Coordinates of C-alpha atoms in Angstrom, one line a residue:
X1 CA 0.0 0.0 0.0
X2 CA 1.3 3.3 -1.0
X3 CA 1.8 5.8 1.9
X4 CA 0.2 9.5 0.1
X5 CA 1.9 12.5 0.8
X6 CA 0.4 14.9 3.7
X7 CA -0.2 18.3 1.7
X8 CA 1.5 21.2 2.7
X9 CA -1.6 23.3 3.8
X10 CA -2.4 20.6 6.5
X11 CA 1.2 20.7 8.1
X12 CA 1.1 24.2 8.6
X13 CA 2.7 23.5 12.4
X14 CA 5.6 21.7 10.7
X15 CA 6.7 23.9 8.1
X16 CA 6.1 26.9 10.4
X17 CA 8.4 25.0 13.4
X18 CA 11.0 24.3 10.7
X19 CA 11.3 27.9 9.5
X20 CA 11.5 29.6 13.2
X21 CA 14.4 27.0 13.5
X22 CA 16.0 27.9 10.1
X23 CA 15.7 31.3 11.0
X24 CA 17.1 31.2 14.5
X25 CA 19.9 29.1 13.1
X26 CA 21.1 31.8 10.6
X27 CA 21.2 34.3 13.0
X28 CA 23.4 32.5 15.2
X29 CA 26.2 32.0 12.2
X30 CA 28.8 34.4 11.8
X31 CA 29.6 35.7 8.5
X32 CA 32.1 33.0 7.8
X33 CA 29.6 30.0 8.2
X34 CA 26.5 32.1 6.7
X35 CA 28.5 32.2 3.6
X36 CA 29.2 28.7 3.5
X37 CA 25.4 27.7 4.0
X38 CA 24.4 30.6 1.2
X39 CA 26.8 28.7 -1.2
X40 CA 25.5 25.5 -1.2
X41 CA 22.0 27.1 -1.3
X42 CA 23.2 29.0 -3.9
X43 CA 24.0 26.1 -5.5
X44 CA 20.8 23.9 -5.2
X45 CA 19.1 27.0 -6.6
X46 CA 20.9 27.8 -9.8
X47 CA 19.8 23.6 -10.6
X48 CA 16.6 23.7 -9.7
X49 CA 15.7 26.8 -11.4
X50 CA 18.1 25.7 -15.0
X51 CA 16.1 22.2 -14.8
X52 CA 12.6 23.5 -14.1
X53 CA 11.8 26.9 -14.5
X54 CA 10.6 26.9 -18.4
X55 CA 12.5 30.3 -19.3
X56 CA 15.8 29.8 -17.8
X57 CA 15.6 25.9 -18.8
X58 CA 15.0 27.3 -22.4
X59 CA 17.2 30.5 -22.4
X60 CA 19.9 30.4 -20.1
X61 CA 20.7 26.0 -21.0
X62 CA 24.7 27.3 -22.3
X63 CA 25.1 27.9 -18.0
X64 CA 24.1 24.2 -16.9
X65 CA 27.8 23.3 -16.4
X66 CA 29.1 26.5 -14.2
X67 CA 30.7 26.0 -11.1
X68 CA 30.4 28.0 -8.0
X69 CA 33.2 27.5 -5.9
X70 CA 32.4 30.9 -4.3
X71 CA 29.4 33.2 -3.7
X72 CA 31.5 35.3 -6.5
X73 CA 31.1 33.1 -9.5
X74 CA 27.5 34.4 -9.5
X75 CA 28.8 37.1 -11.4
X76 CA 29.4 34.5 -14.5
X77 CA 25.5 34.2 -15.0
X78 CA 23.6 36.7 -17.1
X79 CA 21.2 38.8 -15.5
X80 CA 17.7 38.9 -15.2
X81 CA 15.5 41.7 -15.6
X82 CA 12.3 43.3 -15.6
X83 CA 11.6 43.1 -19.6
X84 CA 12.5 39.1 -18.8
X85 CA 9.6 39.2 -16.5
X86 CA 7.1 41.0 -18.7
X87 CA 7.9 38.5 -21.4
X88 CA 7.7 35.6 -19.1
X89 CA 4.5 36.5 -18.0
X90 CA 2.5 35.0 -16.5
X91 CA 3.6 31.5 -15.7
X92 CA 7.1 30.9 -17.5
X93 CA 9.4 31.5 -14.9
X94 CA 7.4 29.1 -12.6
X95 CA 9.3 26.2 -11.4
X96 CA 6.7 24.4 -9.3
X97 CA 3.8 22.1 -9.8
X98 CA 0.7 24.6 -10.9
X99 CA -1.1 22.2 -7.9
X100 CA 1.6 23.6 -5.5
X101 CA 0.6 27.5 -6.1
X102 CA -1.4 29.1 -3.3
X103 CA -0.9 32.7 -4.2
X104 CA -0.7 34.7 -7.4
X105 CA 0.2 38.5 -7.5
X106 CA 1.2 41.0 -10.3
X107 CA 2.6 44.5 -10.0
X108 CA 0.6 47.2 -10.5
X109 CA 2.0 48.3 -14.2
X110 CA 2.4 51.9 -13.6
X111 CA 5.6 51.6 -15.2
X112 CA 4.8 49.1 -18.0
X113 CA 3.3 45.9 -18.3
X114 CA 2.5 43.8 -15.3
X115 CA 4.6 41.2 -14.3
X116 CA 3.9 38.2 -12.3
X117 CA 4.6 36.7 -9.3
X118 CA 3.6 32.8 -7.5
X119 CA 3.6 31.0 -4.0
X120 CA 3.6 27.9 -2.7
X121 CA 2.6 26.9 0.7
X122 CA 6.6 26.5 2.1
X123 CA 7.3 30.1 0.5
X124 CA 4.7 31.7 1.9
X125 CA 5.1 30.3 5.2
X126 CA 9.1 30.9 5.4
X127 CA 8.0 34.6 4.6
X128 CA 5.1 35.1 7.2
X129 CA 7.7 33.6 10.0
X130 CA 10.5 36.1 8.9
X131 CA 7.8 39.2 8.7
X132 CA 6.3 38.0 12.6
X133 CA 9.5 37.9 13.6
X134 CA 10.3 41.8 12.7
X135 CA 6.9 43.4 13.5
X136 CA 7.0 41.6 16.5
X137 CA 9.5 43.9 17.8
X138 CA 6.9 46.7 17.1
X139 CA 3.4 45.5 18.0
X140 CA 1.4 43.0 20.4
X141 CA -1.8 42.3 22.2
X142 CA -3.8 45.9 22.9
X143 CA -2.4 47.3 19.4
X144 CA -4.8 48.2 17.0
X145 CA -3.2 48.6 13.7
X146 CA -5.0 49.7 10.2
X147 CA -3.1 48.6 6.8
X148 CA -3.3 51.3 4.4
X149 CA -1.8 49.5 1.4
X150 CA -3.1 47.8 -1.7
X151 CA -4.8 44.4 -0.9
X152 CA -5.5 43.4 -4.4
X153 CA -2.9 41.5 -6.7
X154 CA -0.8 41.8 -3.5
X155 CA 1.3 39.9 -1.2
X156 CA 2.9 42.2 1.1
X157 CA -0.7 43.4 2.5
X158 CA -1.6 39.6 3.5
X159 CA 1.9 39.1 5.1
X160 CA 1.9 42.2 7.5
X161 CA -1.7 40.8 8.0
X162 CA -0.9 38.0 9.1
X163 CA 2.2 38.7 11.4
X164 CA -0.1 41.3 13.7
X165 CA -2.7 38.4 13.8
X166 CA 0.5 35.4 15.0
X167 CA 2.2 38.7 17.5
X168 CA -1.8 39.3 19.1
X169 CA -2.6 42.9 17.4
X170 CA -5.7 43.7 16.5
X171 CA -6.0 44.6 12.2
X172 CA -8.1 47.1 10.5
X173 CA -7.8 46.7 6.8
X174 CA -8.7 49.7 5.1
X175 CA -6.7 49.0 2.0
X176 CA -5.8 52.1 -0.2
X177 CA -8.2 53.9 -3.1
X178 CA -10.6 51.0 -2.6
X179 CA -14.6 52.4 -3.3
X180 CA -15.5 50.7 -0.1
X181 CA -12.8 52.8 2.1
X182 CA -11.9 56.1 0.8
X183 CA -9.7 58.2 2.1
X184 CA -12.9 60.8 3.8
X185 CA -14.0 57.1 5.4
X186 CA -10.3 56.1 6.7
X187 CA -9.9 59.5 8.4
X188 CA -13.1 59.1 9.9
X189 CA -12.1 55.2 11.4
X190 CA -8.9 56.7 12.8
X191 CA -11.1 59.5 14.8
X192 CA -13.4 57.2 16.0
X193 CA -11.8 54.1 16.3
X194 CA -8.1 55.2 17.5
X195 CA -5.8 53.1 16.3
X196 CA -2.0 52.7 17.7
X197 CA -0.6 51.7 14.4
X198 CA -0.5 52.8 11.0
X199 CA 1.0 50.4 7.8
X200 CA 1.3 52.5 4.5
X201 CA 3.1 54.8 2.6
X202 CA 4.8 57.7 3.7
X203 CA 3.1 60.1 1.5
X204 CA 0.0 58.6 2.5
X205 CA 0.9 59.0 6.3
X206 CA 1.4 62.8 5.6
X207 CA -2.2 63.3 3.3
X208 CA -4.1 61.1 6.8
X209 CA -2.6 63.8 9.0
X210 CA -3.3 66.6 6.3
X211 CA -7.0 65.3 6.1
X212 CA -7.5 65.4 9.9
X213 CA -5.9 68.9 10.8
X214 CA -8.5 69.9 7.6
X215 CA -11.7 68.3 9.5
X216 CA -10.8 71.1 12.6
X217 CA -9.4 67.9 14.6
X218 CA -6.0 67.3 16.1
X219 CA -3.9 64.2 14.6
X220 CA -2.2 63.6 18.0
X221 CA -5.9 62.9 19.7
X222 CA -6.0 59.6 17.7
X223 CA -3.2 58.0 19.8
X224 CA -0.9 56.6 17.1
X225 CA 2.4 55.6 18.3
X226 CA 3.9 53.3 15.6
X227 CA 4.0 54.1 11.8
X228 CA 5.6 51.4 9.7
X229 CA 6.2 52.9 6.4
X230 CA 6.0 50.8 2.8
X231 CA 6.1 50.7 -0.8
X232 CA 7.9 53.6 -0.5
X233 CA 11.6 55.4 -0.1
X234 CA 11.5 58.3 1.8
X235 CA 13.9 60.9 2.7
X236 CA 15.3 61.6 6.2
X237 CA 13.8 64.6 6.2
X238 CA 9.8 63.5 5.6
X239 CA 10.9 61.0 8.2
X240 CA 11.4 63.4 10.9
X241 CA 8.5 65.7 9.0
X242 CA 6.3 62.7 9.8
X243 CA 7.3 61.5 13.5
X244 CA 7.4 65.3 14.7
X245 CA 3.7 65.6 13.1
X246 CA 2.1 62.5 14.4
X247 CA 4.3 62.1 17.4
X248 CA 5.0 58.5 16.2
X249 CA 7.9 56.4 15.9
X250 CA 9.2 54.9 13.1
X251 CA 9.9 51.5 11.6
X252 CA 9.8 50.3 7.6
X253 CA 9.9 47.0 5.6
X254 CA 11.2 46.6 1.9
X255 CA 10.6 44.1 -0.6
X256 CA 9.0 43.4 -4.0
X257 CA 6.0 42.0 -5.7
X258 CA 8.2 38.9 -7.2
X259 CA 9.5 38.0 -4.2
X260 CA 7.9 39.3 -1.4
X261 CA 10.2 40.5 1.7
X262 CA 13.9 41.5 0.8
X263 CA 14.3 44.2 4.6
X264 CA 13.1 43.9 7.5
X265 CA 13.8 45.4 10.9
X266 CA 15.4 44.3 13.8
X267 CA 14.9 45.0 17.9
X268 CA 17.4 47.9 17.3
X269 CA 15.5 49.5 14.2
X270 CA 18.1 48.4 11.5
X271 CA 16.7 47.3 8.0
X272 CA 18.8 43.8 7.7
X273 CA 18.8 42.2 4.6
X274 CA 16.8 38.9 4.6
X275 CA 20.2 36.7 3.1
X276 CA 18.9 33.1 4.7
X277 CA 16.9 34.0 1.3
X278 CA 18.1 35.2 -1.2
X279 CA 22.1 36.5 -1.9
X280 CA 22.3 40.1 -2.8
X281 CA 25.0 42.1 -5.4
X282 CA 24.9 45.5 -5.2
X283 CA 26.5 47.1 -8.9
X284 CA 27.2 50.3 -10.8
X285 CA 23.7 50.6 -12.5
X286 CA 25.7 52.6 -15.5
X287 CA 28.5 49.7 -16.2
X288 CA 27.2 46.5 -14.2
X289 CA 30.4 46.2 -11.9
X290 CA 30.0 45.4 -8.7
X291 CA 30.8 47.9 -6.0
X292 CA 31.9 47.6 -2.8
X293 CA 29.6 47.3 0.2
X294 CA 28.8 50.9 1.8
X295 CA 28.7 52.3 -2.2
X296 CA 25.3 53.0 -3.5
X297 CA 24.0 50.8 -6.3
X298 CA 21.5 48.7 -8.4
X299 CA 20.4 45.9 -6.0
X300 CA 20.7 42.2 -7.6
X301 CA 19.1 39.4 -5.9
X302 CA 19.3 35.7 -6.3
X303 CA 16.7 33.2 -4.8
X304 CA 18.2 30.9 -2.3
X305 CA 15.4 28.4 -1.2
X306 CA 12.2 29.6 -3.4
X307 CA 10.4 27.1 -4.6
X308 CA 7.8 28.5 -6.9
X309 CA 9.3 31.0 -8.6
X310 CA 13.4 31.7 -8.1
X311 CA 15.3 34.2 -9.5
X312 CA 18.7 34.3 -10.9
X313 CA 20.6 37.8 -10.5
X314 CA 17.3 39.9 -10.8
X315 CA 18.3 43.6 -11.7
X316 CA 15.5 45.1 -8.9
X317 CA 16.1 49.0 -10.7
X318 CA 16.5 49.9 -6.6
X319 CA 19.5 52.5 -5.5
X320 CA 20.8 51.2 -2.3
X321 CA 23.9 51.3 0.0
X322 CA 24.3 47.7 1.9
X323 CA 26.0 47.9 4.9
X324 CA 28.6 45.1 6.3
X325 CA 28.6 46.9 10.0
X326 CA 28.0 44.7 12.7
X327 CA 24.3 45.3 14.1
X328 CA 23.7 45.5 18.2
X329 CA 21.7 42.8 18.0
X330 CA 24.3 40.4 16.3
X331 CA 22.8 39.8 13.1
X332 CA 25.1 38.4 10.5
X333 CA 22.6 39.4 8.1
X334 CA 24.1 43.0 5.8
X335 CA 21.5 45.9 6.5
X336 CA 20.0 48.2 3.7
X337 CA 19.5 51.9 3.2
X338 CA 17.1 52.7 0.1
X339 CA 17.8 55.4 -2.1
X340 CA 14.7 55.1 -4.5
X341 CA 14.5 53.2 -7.8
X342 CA 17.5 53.9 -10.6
X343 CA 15.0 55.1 -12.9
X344 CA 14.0 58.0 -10.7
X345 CA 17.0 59.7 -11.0
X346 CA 16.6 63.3 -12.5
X347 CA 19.2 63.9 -15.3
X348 CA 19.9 67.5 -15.8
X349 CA 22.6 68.2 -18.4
X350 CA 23.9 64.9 -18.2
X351 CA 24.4 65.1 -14.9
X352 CA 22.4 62.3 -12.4
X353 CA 20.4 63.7 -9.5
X354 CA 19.0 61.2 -6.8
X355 CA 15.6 62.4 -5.9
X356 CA 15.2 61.5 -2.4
X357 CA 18.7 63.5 -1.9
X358 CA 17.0 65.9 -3.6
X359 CA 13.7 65.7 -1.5
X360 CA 15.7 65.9 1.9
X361 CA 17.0 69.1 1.0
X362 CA 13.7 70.6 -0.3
X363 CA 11.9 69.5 3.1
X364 CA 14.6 70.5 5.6
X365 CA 14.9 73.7 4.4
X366 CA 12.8 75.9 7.0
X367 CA 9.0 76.6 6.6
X368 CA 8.9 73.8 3.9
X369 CA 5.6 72.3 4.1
X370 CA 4.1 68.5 3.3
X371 CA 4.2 68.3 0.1
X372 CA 6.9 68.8 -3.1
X373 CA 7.8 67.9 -6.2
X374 CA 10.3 67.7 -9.1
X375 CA 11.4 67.3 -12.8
X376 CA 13.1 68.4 -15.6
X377 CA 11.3 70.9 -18.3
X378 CA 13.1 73.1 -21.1
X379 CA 13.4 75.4 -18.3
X380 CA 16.1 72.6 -16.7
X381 CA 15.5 71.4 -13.1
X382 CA 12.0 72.6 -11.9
X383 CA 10.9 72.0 -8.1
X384 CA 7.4 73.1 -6.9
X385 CA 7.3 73.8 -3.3
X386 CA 4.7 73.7 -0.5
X387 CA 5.2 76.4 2.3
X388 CA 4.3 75.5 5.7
X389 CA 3.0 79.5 6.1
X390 CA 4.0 82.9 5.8
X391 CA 6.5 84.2 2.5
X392 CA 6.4 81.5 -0.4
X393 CA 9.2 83.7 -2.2
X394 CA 11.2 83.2 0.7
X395 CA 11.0 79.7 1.2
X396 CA 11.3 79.3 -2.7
X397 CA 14.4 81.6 -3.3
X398 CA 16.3 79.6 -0.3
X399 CA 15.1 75.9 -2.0
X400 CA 16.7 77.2 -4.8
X401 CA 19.9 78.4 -2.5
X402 CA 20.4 75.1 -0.6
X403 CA 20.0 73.1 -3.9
X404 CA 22.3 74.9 -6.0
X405 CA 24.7 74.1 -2.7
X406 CA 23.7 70.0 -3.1
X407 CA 23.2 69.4 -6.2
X408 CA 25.4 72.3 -8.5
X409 CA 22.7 73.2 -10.5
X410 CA 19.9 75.8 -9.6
X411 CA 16.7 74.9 -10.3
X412 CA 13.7 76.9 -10.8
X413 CA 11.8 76.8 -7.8
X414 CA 7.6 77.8 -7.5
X415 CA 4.8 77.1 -5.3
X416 CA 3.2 74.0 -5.5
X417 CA -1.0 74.1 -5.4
X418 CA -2.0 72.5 -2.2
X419 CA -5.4 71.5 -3.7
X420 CA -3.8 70.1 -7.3
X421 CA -1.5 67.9 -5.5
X422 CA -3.9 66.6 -3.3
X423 CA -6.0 65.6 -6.4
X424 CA -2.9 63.7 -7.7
X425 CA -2.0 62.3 -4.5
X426 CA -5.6 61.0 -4.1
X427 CA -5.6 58.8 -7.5
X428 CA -1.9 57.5 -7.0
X429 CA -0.8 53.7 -5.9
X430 CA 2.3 55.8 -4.9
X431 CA 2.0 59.3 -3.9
X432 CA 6.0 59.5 -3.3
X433 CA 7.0 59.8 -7.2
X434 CA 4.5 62.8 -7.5
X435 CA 5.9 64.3 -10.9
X436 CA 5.2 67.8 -12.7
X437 CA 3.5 65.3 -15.1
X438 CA 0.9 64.3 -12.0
X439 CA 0.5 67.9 -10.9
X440 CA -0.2 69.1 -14.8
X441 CA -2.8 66.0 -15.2
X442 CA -4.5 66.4 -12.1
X443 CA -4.7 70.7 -12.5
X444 CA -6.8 69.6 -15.4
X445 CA -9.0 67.1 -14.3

């Protein structure tokens, strides 16, 4: 008689055990031995996804014979990237069984067509375990926390989800531009309802408090003390524009719609890197190279132990600077600081600008308000500016003063219309890469 296989779904204690253990393990390895355990994952991975993911069994067959002696002979594969993806879509990178699948996402195509992304049980779990174990640190039993980000198509929404539900806090999930919770209906929840914790972007975060002050109420009456900022980079200064404002503190998470967490925080507030995962490059997005670690770069990112859908040296278009300082709370795991995506970047007479250096010296510049923006017209570089109150020509004429001290260019600097932006703002998955293009649209609508 032929013994049947127990399905994943129904050893949920099991695979959920085995992960806390895996994870626990890890972070008890010092660099040296985490290495050695990513190159023979690193190994197991390039196989599995050569011999059963249809595109890279079909396009990348010439690389079936390389050997990795070291997490360096990575660099010897091709990479993969976003237009691989798109023409992958939907199922052509997936290595699994369809039967093993329990969650399909895709991106939300503002910057092209949609790409695709699959789970199977064992992902998903290992994932929800590593996500518990960060937001732990933040929330528990008493906390009443409302998810302002996309549910649809998503995966990071169902994760956070999930890890307030396994650490005991209480979830309102409002979503974002959903019909059935609009922004008017959110504000009013957080009045009456008073949550302690907020999960979106940090736009968003900004627009909630904006909306309240404009109902005649006072933010800091609604008791928030955590905000947990997504799906978004932000600049130091919004950061400290948005703890002063709702008197909060302040913790993130960063990852991806293809392969779900990629940072996460510890205890002490660092963003670690989750490399039990995946192994992460870090290269001059211009020539490819690799750079050394504390030099910003293009992240690339290699499934380790993914199942459904790995990924061999995925170009992730995100500016980082990864970090090989040893954390306090003895991580071997690299943390991240995220600079915004490559394709961001503001090019002004050949010249590169990173926007969120840009935004943090637009927004600490004194009697700057919430909201900004920036691009490049015939004019050159063009910044519209909220002020918080009093002279705009002021606080325009010294924006323009303290970036032509950044950046060496001077930009053309102007007020930005409080009620246009807020129109953009409103319709937008993600309110941070408000463009002039977003502000002209929405002056028109």
């Amino acid at each position: 008689m032929t013994e049947t296989a127990v399905p994943p779904h129904l050893r949920h204690h099991e695979i959920r055990c085995a992960a806390y253990a895996d994870l626990d393990a890890y972070e008890k390895l010092d660099p040296a031995r985490a290495a050695e355990l990513q190159l023979t994952r690193l190994r197991e991975s390039v196989t599995y996804a050569l011999t059963s993911s249809p595109y890279y069994r079909h396009h990348w067959s010439a690389h079936r014979a390389t050997r990795f002696d070291s997490l360096d002979d990575i660099r010897t594969l091709p990479f993969t990237t976003k237009a691989d993806l798109r023409a992958a879509y939907p199922f052509g990178l997936v290595a699994a069984d369809r039967q093993e699948i329990v969650r399909y996402g895709e991106s939300t195509g503002t910057t092209g067509s949609p790409t695709s992304a699959v789970i199977t049980y064992e992902d998903w779990i290992r994932g929800n375990v590593a996500v518990e174990r960060s937001v732990g640190h933040l929330f528990g039993p008493g906390d009443l926390v409302f998810i302002a980000i996309p549910y649809e198509l998503a995966f990071a929404s169902y994760d956070v989800d999930r890890a307030l539900e396994r650490v005991g806090a209480g979830v309102v999930a409002v979503g974002t531009l959903s019909r059935v919770c609009p922004f008017e209906r959110m504000v009013e929840m957080m009045w009456t309802v008073k949550p302690t914790g907020l999960v979106c972007t940090p736009s968003r975060a900004l627009r909630l408090y904006d909306l309240l002050k404009d109902s005649g109420r006072d933010p800091l009456e609604v008791g928030l003390r955590t905000f947990m900022y997504v799906g978004e980079t932000c600049s130091p200064a919004k950061l400290s524009k948005i703890a002063d404002l709702w008197g909060v503190r302040l913790s993130n998470a960063y990852g991806s719609t293809e392969t779900n967490s990629l940072g996460l925080t510890c205890a002490e507030g660092a963003l670690h890197l989750t490399e039990d995962r995946h192994l992460f490059e870090v290269i001059d997005p211009e020539t490819a190279e690799p750079v050394a670690d504390g030099t910003p770069g293009e992240l690339v990112l290699t499934s380790l132990v993914s199942r459904a859908m790995p990924l061999l040296r995925y170009r992730t278009g995100d500016f980082v600077t990864v970090h090989r300082a040893t954390c306090a709370c003895g991580s071997p795991r690299r943390t991240l600081d995220h600079h915004g995506r490559v394709s961001e970047q503001l090019v002004v007479d050949g010249r590169r600008i990173n926007k969120l250096a840009l935004e943090d010296v637009v927004l600490s510049t004194k009697g700057s308000g919430l909201y900004w923006a920036a691009g490049v017209t015939h004019r050159g570089l063009e910044i519209r500016v909220e002020a918080e109150s009093g002279d705009t020509a002021r606080l325009c004429s010294e924006v323009a003063e303290h970036v032509t001290a950044a950046v060496g260019i001077t930009p053309v600097v102007e007020p930005i219309d409080r009620d246009t932006v807020r129109r953009a703002m409103d319709r937008m998955l993600k309110p941070g890469s408000l463009s002039l293009e977003d502000l002209a649209a929405a002056a028109t609508s």
